[in-house]
Amino acid sequence: MSDDNTIPPEDDGVLDAQDTLESDDLEYDPLDAGIAPPEHWSPAEFFGNTAEEAHRGESLDQLLSEEEPDIDPDALGEEEEDELRGLDNELEDLDEELEGG
């Protein structure tokens, strides 16, 4: 008889080491770890998920509450301007070092 007719071993019901709940640490319970909730909002929490909401549309107050104001680059505070000036000075110093070296 040849070995070509051998039946491959099937799952014998024994769990792999990584699938077992056994651990040397008796206080460790992998089921206590739970799940970490996402840190962002789910799209299902926004307006317009039902047919009625989609048909009705958002009110002006709802639309305005979601808006974020544009940032005016000319309206930087003193702290930001000082920080940018410091970065400009650092870049100038680095340029001088590179040109001189």
Short mmCIF file of N, CA and C in Angstrom, two decimals:
data_model
loop_
_atom_site.label_atom_id
_atom_site.label_comp_id
_atom_site.label_asym_id
_atom_site.label_seq_id
_atom_site.Cartn_x
_atom_site.Cartn_y
_atom_site.Cartn_z
N MET A 1 0.83 -1.19 0.00
CA MET A 1 0.00 0.00 0.00
C MET A 1 0.87 1.25 0.00
N SER A 2 0.35 2.25 -0.67
CA SER A 2 1.12 3.49 -0.69
C SER A 2 0.58 4.45 0.36
N ASP A 3 1.37 5.46 0.66
CA ASP A 3 0.98 6.45 1.67
C ASP A 3 0.10 7.55 1.09
N ASP A 4 -0.20 7.48 -0.20
CA ASP A 4 -1.02 8.51 -0.84
C ASP A 4 -2.47 8.47 -0.36
N ASN A 5 -2.90 7.37 0.17
CA ASN A 5 -4.29 7.21 0.59
C ASN A 5 -4.50 7.55 2.07
N THR A 6 -3.51 8.14 2.70
CA THR A 6 -3.65 8.45 4.12
C THR A 6 -4.59 9.62 4.32
N ILE A 7 -5.31 9.58 5.37
CA ILE A 7 -6.27 10.64 5.70
C ILE A 7 -5.54 11.66 6.56
N PRO A 8 -5.63 12.95 6.20
CA PRO A 8 -4.95 13.97 7.00
C PRO A 8 -5.59 14.06 8.38
N PRO A 9 -4.80 14.37 9.38
CA PRO A 9 -5.36 14.48 10.74
C PRO A 9 -6.35 15.64 10.81
N GLU A 10 -7.44 15.40 11.47
CA GLU A 10 -8.47 16.42 11.61
C GLU A 10 -8.31 17.11 12.96
N ASP A 11 -9.12 18.11 13.16
CA ASP A 11 -9.10 18.83 14.42
C ASP A 11 -9.53 17.88 15.53
N ASP A 12 -8.65 17.69 16.49
CA ASP A 12 -8.97 16.75 17.56
C ASP A 12 -9.60 17.44 18.77
N GLY A 13 -9.92 18.73 18.64
CA GLY A 13 -10.57 19.44 19.72
C GLY A 13 -9.62 20.06 20.72
N VAL A 14 -8.33 19.88 20.53
CA VAL A 14 -7.35 20.44 21.45
C VAL A 14 -7.02 21.86 20.98
N LEU A 15 -7.09 22.81 21.89
CA LEU A 15 -6.81 24.20 21.56
C LEU A 15 -5.31 24.44 21.42
N ASP A 16 -4.97 25.38 20.56
CA ASP A 16 -3.58 25.81 20.47
C ASP A 16 -3.23 26.55 21.75
N ALA A 17 -1.94 26.67 22.00
CA ALA A 17 -1.48 27.35 23.22
C ALA A 17 -1.96 28.80 23.26
N GLN A 18 -2.02 29.46 22.12
CA GLN A 18 -2.44 30.86 22.10
C GLN A 18 -3.95 31.03 22.28
N ASP A 19 -4.70 29.95 22.10
CA ASP A 19 -6.16 30.03 22.23
C ASP A 19 -6.67 29.60 23.60
N THR A 20 -5.81 29.19 24.47
CA THR A 20 -6.25 28.73 25.78
C THR A 20 -6.33 29.90 26.75
N LEU A 21 -7.04 29.71 27.83
CA LEU A 21 -7.15 30.72 28.87
C LEU A 21 -6.17 30.46 30.00
N GLU A 22 -5.29 29.50 29.81
CA GLU A 22 -4.34 29.15 30.86
C GLU A 22 -3.22 30.18 30.91
N SER A 23 -2.80 30.49 32.10
CA SER A 23 -1.71 31.43 32.29
C SER A 23 -1.07 31.12 33.63
N ASP A 24 0.19 31.46 33.76
CA ASP A 24 0.87 31.28 35.04
C ASP A 24 0.38 32.31 36.06
N ASP A 25 -0.11 33.43 35.57
CA ASP A 25 -0.60 34.49 36.44
C ASP A 25 -2.04 34.15 36.82
N LEU A 26 -2.26 33.82 38.08
CA LEU A 26 -3.59 33.39 38.52
C LEU A 26 -4.60 34.53 38.58
N GLU A 27 -4.11 35.78 38.65
CA GLU A 27 -5.02 36.92 38.72
C GLU A 27 -5.39 37.43 37.33
N TYR A 28 -4.73 36.94 36.30
CA TYR A 28 -4.99 37.41 34.94
C TYR A 28 -6.22 36.73 34.38
N ASP A 29 -7.16 37.51 33.92
CA ASP A 29 -8.34 36.97 33.25
C ASP A 29 -8.50 37.74 31.95
N PRO A 30 -8.25 37.11 30.81
CA PRO A 30 -8.35 37.85 29.54
C PRO A 30 -9.74 38.37 29.26
N LEU A 31 -10.74 37.81 29.90
CA LEU A 31 -12.10 38.29 29.68
C LEU A 31 -12.36 39.59 30.44
N ASP A 32 -11.52 39.93 31.41
CA ASP A 32 -11.66 41.18 32.14
C ASP A 32 -11.13 42.37 31.36
N ALA A 33 -10.34 42.12 30.34
CA ALA A 33 -9.72 43.21 29.59
C ALA A 33 -10.77 44.05 28.87
N GLY A 34 -11.83 43.44 28.39
CA GLY A 34 -12.88 44.18 27.71
C GLY A 34 -12.41 44.72 26.37
N ILE A 35 -13.13 45.72 25.87
CA ILE A 35 -12.76 46.33 24.61
C ILE A 35 -12.54 47.81 24.83
N ALA A 36 -11.71 48.40 24.02
CA ALA A 36 -11.47 49.84 24.09
C ALA A 36 -12.42 50.53 23.11
N PRO A 37 -13.24 51.46 23.59
CA PRO A 37 -14.16 52.13 22.67
C PRO A 37 -13.39 53.05 21.74
N PRO A 38 -13.90 53.31 20.55
CA PRO A 38 -13.21 54.20 19.62
C PRO A 38 -13.17 55.62 20.18
N GLU A 39 -12.17 56.37 19.76
CA GLU A 39 -12.01 57.73 20.26
C GLU A 39 -12.65 58.77 19.35
N HIS A 40 -13.40 58.33 18.37
CA HIS A 40 -14.04 59.26 17.45
C HIS A 40 -15.54 58.99 17.44
N TRP A 41 -16.28 59.92 16.91
CA TRP A 41 -17.72 59.78 16.85
C TRP A 41 -18.09 58.83 15.73
N SER A 42 -19.10 58.06 15.96
CA SER A 42 -19.60 57.15 14.94
C SER A 42 -20.50 57.92 13.98
N PRO A 43 -20.44 57.62 12.69
CA PRO A 43 -21.35 58.30 11.75
C PRO A 43 -22.82 58.07 12.09
N ALA A 44 -23.12 57.02 12.81
CA ALA A 44 -24.50 56.74 13.17
C ALA A 44 -25.04 57.73 14.19
N GLU A 45 -24.18 58.51 14.81
CA GLU A 45 -24.62 59.46 15.82
C GLU A 45 -24.95 60.82 15.23
N PHE A 46 -24.75 60.99 13.95
CA PHE A 46 -25.02 62.27 13.31
C PHE A 46 -26.45 62.33 12.79
N PHE A 47 -26.80 63.47 12.27
CA PHE A 47 -28.15 63.71 11.77
C PHE A 47 -28.28 63.13 10.36
N GLY A 48 -29.47 62.72 10.00
CA GLY A 48 -29.75 62.27 8.65
C GLY A 48 -29.63 60.78 8.44
N ASN A 49 -29.69 60.00 9.50
CA ASN A 49 -29.56 58.55 9.37
C ASN A 49 -30.88 57.87 9.07
N THR A 50 -31.97 58.53 9.38
CA THR A 50 -33.28 57.94 9.07
C THR A 50 -33.83 58.61 7.82
N ALA A 51 -34.79 57.98 7.20
CA ALA A 51 -35.40 58.54 5.99
C ALA A 51 -36.08 59.87 6.29
N GLU A 52 -36.72 59.95 7.46
CA GLU A 52 -37.41 61.19 7.84
C GLU A 52 -36.41 62.34 8.01
N GLU A 53 -35.30 62.08 8.70
CA GLU A 53 -34.28 63.12 8.89
C GLU A 53 -33.67 63.53 7.56
N ALA A 54 -33.41 62.56 6.69
CA ALA A 54 -32.82 62.88 5.39
C ALA A 54 -33.77 63.72 4.55
N HIS A 55 -35.05 63.42 4.62
CA HIS A 55 -36.05 64.18 3.86
C HIS A 55 -36.22 65.59 4.43
N ARG A 56 -36.27 65.68 5.76
CA ARG A 56 -36.50 66.96 6.42
C ARG A 56 -35.28 67.87 6.31
N GLY A 57 -34.08 67.32 6.42
CA GLY A 57 -32.87 68.13 6.35
C GLY A 57 -32.54 68.76 7.69
N GLU A 58 -31.33 69.23 7.80
CA GLU A 58 -30.89 69.85 9.05
C GLU A 58 -31.34 71.29 9.12
N SER A 59 -31.61 71.75 10.33
CA SER A 59 -31.99 73.15 10.52
C SER A 59 -30.74 74.01 10.43
N LEU A 60 -30.96 75.30 10.26
CA LEU A 60 -29.84 76.23 10.17
C LEU A 60 -29.02 76.22 11.46
N ASP A 61 -29.69 76.11 12.60
CA ASP A 61 -28.98 76.06 13.88
C ASP A 61 -28.08 74.83 13.96
N GLN A 62 -28.57 73.68 13.46
CA GLN A 62 -27.75 72.47 13.48
C GLN A 62 -26.54 72.63 12.56
N LEU A 63 -26.76 73.19 11.39
CA LEU A 63 -25.65 73.38 10.45
C LEU A 63 -24.60 74.33 11.02
N LEU A 64 -25.06 75.42 11.63
CA LEU A 64 -24.13 76.40 12.19
C LEU A 64 -23.36 75.85 13.38
N SER A 65 -24.00 74.97 14.16
CA SER A 65 -23.32 74.42 15.33
C SER A 65 -22.17 73.50 14.93
N GLU A 66 -22.22 72.94 13.72
CA GLU A 66 -21.16 72.05 13.25
C GLU A 66 -20.01 72.80 12.57
N GLU A 67 -20.21 74.07 12.27
CA GLU A 67 -19.18 74.84 11.58
C GLU A 67 -18.01 75.14 12.50
N GLU A 68 -16.83 75.18 11.91
CA GLU A 68 -15.63 75.59 12.64
C GLU A 68 -15.14 76.88 11.99
N PRO A 69 -14.78 77.86 12.79
CA PRO A 69 -14.36 79.14 12.22
C PRO A 69 -13.04 79.00 11.46
N ASP A 70 -12.91 79.79 10.40
CA ASP A 70 -11.66 79.82 9.65
C ASP A 70 -10.61 80.53 10.49
N ILE A 71 -9.38 80.09 10.35
CA ILE A 71 -8.29 80.71 11.09
C ILE A 71 -7.66 81.77 10.21
N ASP A 72 -7.62 82.98 10.72
CA ASP A 72 -7.02 84.09 9.98
C ASP A 72 -5.52 84.11 10.28
N PRO A 73 -4.68 83.86 9.28
CA PRO A 73 -3.24 83.83 9.55
C PRO A 73 -2.68 85.18 9.96
N ASP A 74 -3.39 86.26 9.62
CA ASP A 74 -2.92 87.59 10.00
C ASP A 74 -3.28 87.94 11.43
N ALA A 75 -4.13 87.15 12.06
CA ALA A 75 -4.59 87.45 13.41
C ALA A 75 -3.90 86.55 14.43
N LEU A 76 -2.63 86.27 14.24
CA LEU A 76 -1.89 85.46 15.21
C LEU A 76 -1.68 86.25 16.49
N GLY A 77 -1.72 85.56 17.58
CA GLY A 77 -1.45 86.21 18.86
C GLY A 77 0.04 86.46 19.02
N GLU A 78 0.39 87.24 20.04
CA GLU A 78 1.80 87.57 20.27
C GLU A 78 2.64 86.32 20.53
N GLU A 79 2.07 85.38 21.26
CA GLU A 79 2.81 84.16 21.60
C GLU A 79 3.18 83.37 20.34
N GLU A 80 2.23 83.25 19.42
CA GLU A 80 2.50 82.53 18.18
C GLU A 80 3.53 83.27 17.34
N GLU A 81 3.42 84.61 17.30
CA GLU A 81 4.38 85.39 16.52
C GLU A 81 5.78 85.25 17.09
N ASP A 82 5.91 85.28 18.42
CA ASP A 82 7.22 85.11 19.05
C ASP A 82 7.79 83.74 18.74
N GLU A 83 6.94 82.73 18.75
CA GLU A 83 7.39 81.37 18.46
C GLU A 83 7.88 81.27 17.01
N LEU A 84 7.13 81.89 16.10
CA LEU A 84 7.54 81.86 14.69
C LEU A 84 8.83 82.63 14.48
N ARG A 85 8.99 83.77 15.17
CA ARG A 85 10.24 84.53 15.05
C ARG A 85 11.41 83.71 15.56
N GLY A 86 11.20 82.97 16.65
CA GLY A 86 12.25 82.11 17.19
C GLY A 86 12.64 81.03 16.20
N LEU A 87 11.66 80.46 15.53
CA LEU A 87 11.95 79.44 14.51
C LEU A 87 12.70 80.04 13.33
N ASP A 88 12.32 81.26 12.93
CA ASP A 88 13.04 81.93 11.84
C ASP A 88 14.50 82.15 12.22
N ASN A 89 14.73 82.59 13.47
CA ASN A 89 16.11 82.81 13.92
C ASN A 89 16.90 81.52 13.93
N GLU A 90 16.28 80.43 14.37
CA GLU A 90 16.97 79.14 14.38
C GLU A 90 17.33 78.70 12.97
N LEU A 91 16.41 78.91 12.03
CA LEU A 91 16.69 78.54 10.64
C LEU A 91 17.82 79.37 10.06
N GLU A 92 17.83 80.67 10.37
CA GLU A 92 18.91 81.52 9.89
C GLU A 92 20.25 81.07 10.46
N ASP A 93 20.28 80.71 11.74
CA ASP A 93 21.52 80.22 12.35
C ASP A 93 21.99 78.93 11.69
N LEU A 94 21.06 78.04 11.42
CA LEU A 94 21.43 76.78 10.76
C LEU A 94 21.95 77.03 9.35
N ASP A 95 21.33 77.97 8.63
CA ASP A 95 21.80 78.31 7.28
C ASP A 95 23.23 78.85 7.34
N GLU A 96 23.49 79.72 8.32
CA GLU A 96 24.83 80.29 8.45
C GLU A 96 25.86 79.21 8.76
N GLU A 97 25.49 78.25 9.62
CA GLU A 97 26.40 77.15 9.95
C GLU A 97 26.70 76.30 8.72
N LEU A 98 25.68 76.03 7.93
CA LEU A 98 25.88 75.20 6.74
C LEU A 98 26.73 75.92 5.70
N GLU A 99 26.52 77.22 5.53
CA GLU A 99 27.29 77.98 4.55
C GLU A 99 28.73 78.17 5.02
N GLY A 100 28.92 78.35 6.30
CA GLY A 100 30.26 78.58 6.84
C GLY A 100 31.06 77.29 6.96
N GLY A 101 30.41 76.13 7.10
CA GLY A 101 31.11 74.87 7.34
C GLY A 101 31.34 74.13 6.13
#
